[in-house]
């Protein structure tokens, strides 16, 4: 049964955020709001958490997981960013974008795309997510909470608790967030590739 946390959207309660961060450190799989839509999250390096996300979403091993980072300095520990990409990513964060980039040695091999050795990274513009990342002190391994055979992610914390109670450890609810996943930009091949058009404005990458 998933524990339910009701968190203030503008002033998240520090004690509650600390409890959620402790749960993540202990191996919990959580559902949490972002600036695009709800996401599934666990600790980086948690094979159990990654397997559970794959099971919930029915993902294959080619799926790009995302490292949700607190800031650009943290993001830079996990991906290689050249000068041109640096300017593009820096100018778009925080925001509703996921960037696919070559992974550094800090990224567990199991998280990388098996052939490309890339990983998704993003910096969300969301008060509650930022509070959790600050308390955690490390990125969250994440994936959009989009269930198989459904066109849109769930937007209500209580609905997520009701439907996924048996497969999650915690649900973090700070009110409704968007229904549109992030825009995904792939910089790993040299040219800019818009993989998915979502909540982030793509005009600056076209």
Coordinates of C-alpha atoms in Angstrom, one line a residue:
X1 CA 0.0 0.0 0.0
X2 CA 1.4 3.4 -1.0
X3 CA 1.8 6.1 1.6
X4 CA 0.0 9.3 0.6
X5 CA 1.6 12.7 1.2
X6 CA -0.4 15.9 0.8
X7 CA 2.2 18.7 0.1
X8 CA 1.6 22.4 -0.2
X9 CA 2.3 23.4 -3.8
X10 CA 4.1 26.7 -3.0
X11 CA 5.5 26.1 0.5
X12 CA 6.2 22.4 0.8
X13 CA 6.4 21.2 4.4
X14 CA 10.1 20.5 5.2
X15 CA 9.3 17.6 7.5
X16 CA 7.2 15.9 4.8
X17 CA 9.8 16.4 2.1
X18 CA 12.4 14.9 4.4
X19 CA 10.3 11.9 5.0
X20 CA 9.8 11.3 1.3
X21 CA 13.6 11.8 0.6
X22 CA 14.3 9.2 3.3
X23 CA 11.9 6.8 1.7
X24 CA 13.6 7.2 -1.7
X25 CA 17.0 6.6 -0.1
X26 CA 15.6 3.4 1.4
X27 CA 14.5 2.1 -2.0
X28 CA 11.0 3.5 -2.4
X29 CA 9.3 4.0 -5.7
X30 CA 7.2 7.2 -5.7
X31 CA 4.9 9.1 -7.9
X32 CA 5.5 12.8 -7.8
X33 CA 4.4 16.0 -9.7
X34 CA 6.6 17.9 -12.1
X35 CA 6.2 21.0 -14.3
X36 CA 4.9 18.8 -17.1
X37 CA 3.0 15.9 -15.6
X38 CA 3.3 13.3 -12.9
X39 CA 6.4 11.0 -12.9
X40 CA 7.6 7.8 -11.4
X41 CA 10.8 8.2 -9.4
X42 CA 13.4 6.2 -7.5
X43 CA 17.0 6.4 -6.4
X44 CA 19.6 6.3 -9.1
X45 CA 21.2 2.8 -9.1
X46 CA 18.0 1.1 -7.7
X47 CA 17.6 -1.9 -10.0
X48 CA 14.4 -2.9 -8.2
X49 CA 13.0 0.6 -8.7
X50 CA 14.0 0.6 -12.4
X51 CA 12.5 -2.9 -12.9
X52 CA 9.2 -1.8 -11.2
X53 CA 9.0 1.3 -13.5
X54 CA 9.5 -0.9 -16.5
X55 CA 6.8 -3.3 -15.3
X56 CA 4.3 -0.5 -14.6
X57 CA 4.8 1.1 -18.0
X58 CA 5.7 -2.1 -19.9
X59 CA 8.9 -0.6 -21.2
X60 CA 11.6 -2.4 -23.1
X61 CA 15.4 -2.0 -22.6
X62 CA 15.6 0.7 -25.3
X63 CA 13.6 3.1 -23.2
X64 CA 15.5 6.3 -22.1
X65 CA 15.2 6.8 -18.4
X66 CA 15.6 10.3 -17.2
X67 CA 17.8 11.7 -14.4
X68 CA 15.8 14.6 -12.9
X69 CA 18.4 17.0 -11.6
X70 CA 18.2 19.9 -9.2
X71 CA 20.4 22.2 -11.2
X72 CA 22.9 22.5 -14.1
X73 CA 25.9 21.7 -12.0
X74 CA 24.4 18.4 -10.9
X75 CA 23.3 17.6 -14.5
X76 CA 26.9 18.1 -15.6
X77 CA 28.1 15.2 -13.5
X78 CA 26.0 12.7 -15.5
X79 CA 26.2 13.8 -19.1
X80 CA 28.9 15.3 -21.5
X81 CA 28.0 18.7 -22.8
X82 CA 30.0 20.5 -25.4
X83 CA 29.9 24.3 -25.8
X84 CA 27.1 24.6 -28.3
X85 CA 24.9 22.1 -26.4
X86 CA 25.8 23.9 -23.1
X87 CA 24.3 27.1 -24.3
X88 CA 21.1 25.5 -25.6
X89 CA 20.5 23.4 -22.5
X90 CA 21.5 26.2 -20.1
X91 CA 19.1 28.6 -21.8
X92 CA 16.2 26.1 -21.5
X93 CA 16.5 25.1 -17.9
X94 CA 14.8 24.8 -15.6
X95 CA 11.8 23.9 -17.8
X96 CA 9.7 21.2 -19.4
X97 CA 12.5 19.6 -21.5
X98 CA 14.3 16.3 -21.4
X99 CA 17.7 16.3 -23.1
X100 CA 19.3 13.1 -24.4
X101 CA 23.1 13.3 -24.1
X102 CA 26.1 11.0 -23.9
X103 CA 26.4 9.6 -20.4
X104 CA 29.4 9.9 -18.1
X105 CA 30.9 7.2 -16.0
X106 CA 28.7 8.4 -13.1
X107 CA 25.7 6.9 -14.8
X108 CA 25.0 3.2 -14.0
X109 CA 25.3 1.1 -17.2
X110 CA 21.8 -0.3 -16.7
X111 CA 20.4 3.3 -17.1
X112 CA 22.1 4.0 -20.5
X113 CA 20.6 3.2 -23.9
X114 CA 22.2 -0.2 -24.6
X115 CA 23.8 0.9 -27.9
X116 CA 24.1 4.7 -27.8
X117 CA 25.3 4.9 -24.2
X118 CA 23.1 7.9 -23.7
X119 CA 20.7 9.0 -20.9
X120 CA 17.9 11.6 -20.6
X121 CA 18.4 14.5 -18.2
X122 CA 16.2 17.3 -17.1
X123 CA 15.8 20.2 -14.6
X124 CA 12.2 20.8 -13.6
X125 CA 10.7 24.2 -12.9
X126 CA 8.5 23.0 -10.0
X127 CA 8.7 24.1 -6.4
X128 CA 7.9 20.7 -4.8
X129 CA 10.1 18.7 -7.1
X130 CA 13.0 21.1 -6.5
X131 CA 12.4 20.9 -2.7
X132 CA 12.6 17.1 -2.9
X133 CA 15.7 17.1 -5.1
X134 CA 17.4 19.6 -2.7
X135 CA 16.7 17.4 0.3
X136 CA 17.7 14.2 -1.5
X137 CA 21.0 15.7 -2.7
X138 CA 21.1 13.6 -5.9
X139 CA 19.0 13.1 -9.0
X140 CA 15.8 11.0 -9.2
X141 CA 15.7 8.2 -11.7
X142 CA 12.4 9.0 -13.4
X143 CA 9.9 8.2 -16.1
X144 CA 6.7 9.8 -17.1
X145 CA 3.7 8.3 -15.4
X146 CA 1.9 7.2 -18.5
X147 CA 0.2 3.9 -18.2
X148 CA 0.1 1.4 -21.1
X149 CA -2.7 1.9 -23.6
X150 CA -3.5 5.3 -22.3
X151 CA -3.0 8.6 -24.2
X152 CA -2.5 11.0 -21.3
X153 CA -0.8 10.8 -17.9
X154 CA -2.9 10.9 -14.8
X155 CA -3.1 14.4 -13.2
X156 CA -4.6 13.8 -9.8
X157 CA -2.6 12.4 -6.8
X158 CA -5.6 10.6 -5.3
X159 CA -6.3 8.9 -8.6
X160 CA -2.7 7.7 -8.8
X161 CA -3.0 6.4 -5.2
X162 CA -6.3 4.6 -6.0
X163 CA -5.1 2.9 -9.2
X164 CA -1.4 2.2 -8.4
X165 CA -1.7 1.6 -4.6
X166 CA -0.4 -1.9 -4.9
X167 CA 2.7 -1.1 -7.0
X168 CA 4.0 2.2 -5.5
X169 CA 5.5 2.9 -2.1
X170 CA 4.4 6.6 -1.9
X171 CA 2.4 9.2 -3.8
X172 CA 3.4 12.9 -3.4
X173 CA 0.4 15.1 -4.1
X174 CA 0.7 18.9 -4.4
X175 CA -2.4 19.4 -6.6
X176 CA -3.0 19.1 -10.2
X177 CA -0.2 19.5 -12.7
X178 CA -0.1 19.3 -16.5
X179 CA -1.0 16.4 -18.7
X180 CA 1.6 17.0 -21.3
X181 CA 5.0 15.2 -21.0
X182 CA 8.3 17.1 -21.6
X183 CA 9.6 18.0 -25.0
X184 CA 12.5 15.6 -25.7
X185 CA 15.6 16.9 -27.5
X186 CA 18.3 14.5 -28.6
X187 CA 21.8 16.1 -28.9
X188 CA 23.7 12.8 -28.9
X189 CA 24.0 12.4 -32.7
X190 CA 25.7 15.7 -33.5
X191 CA 22.5 17.3 -35.0
X192 CA 19.5 18.4 -32.9
X193 CA 16.7 15.9 -33.1
X194 CA 13.2 16.7 -31.7
X195 CA 12.2 13.3 -30.4
X196 CA 8.9 14.3 -28.8
X197 CA 7.0 17.6 -28.9
X198 CA 5.6 18.2 -25.5
X199 CA 5.2 20.9 -22.9
X200 CA 8.4 22.8 -23.8
X201 CA 8.5 25.3 -26.7
X202 CA 10.5 23.6 -29.5
X203 CA 10.9 26.8 -31.6
X204 CA 14.4 27.5 -30.2
X205 CA 15.6 24.1 -31.4
X206 CA 14.2 24.3 -35.0

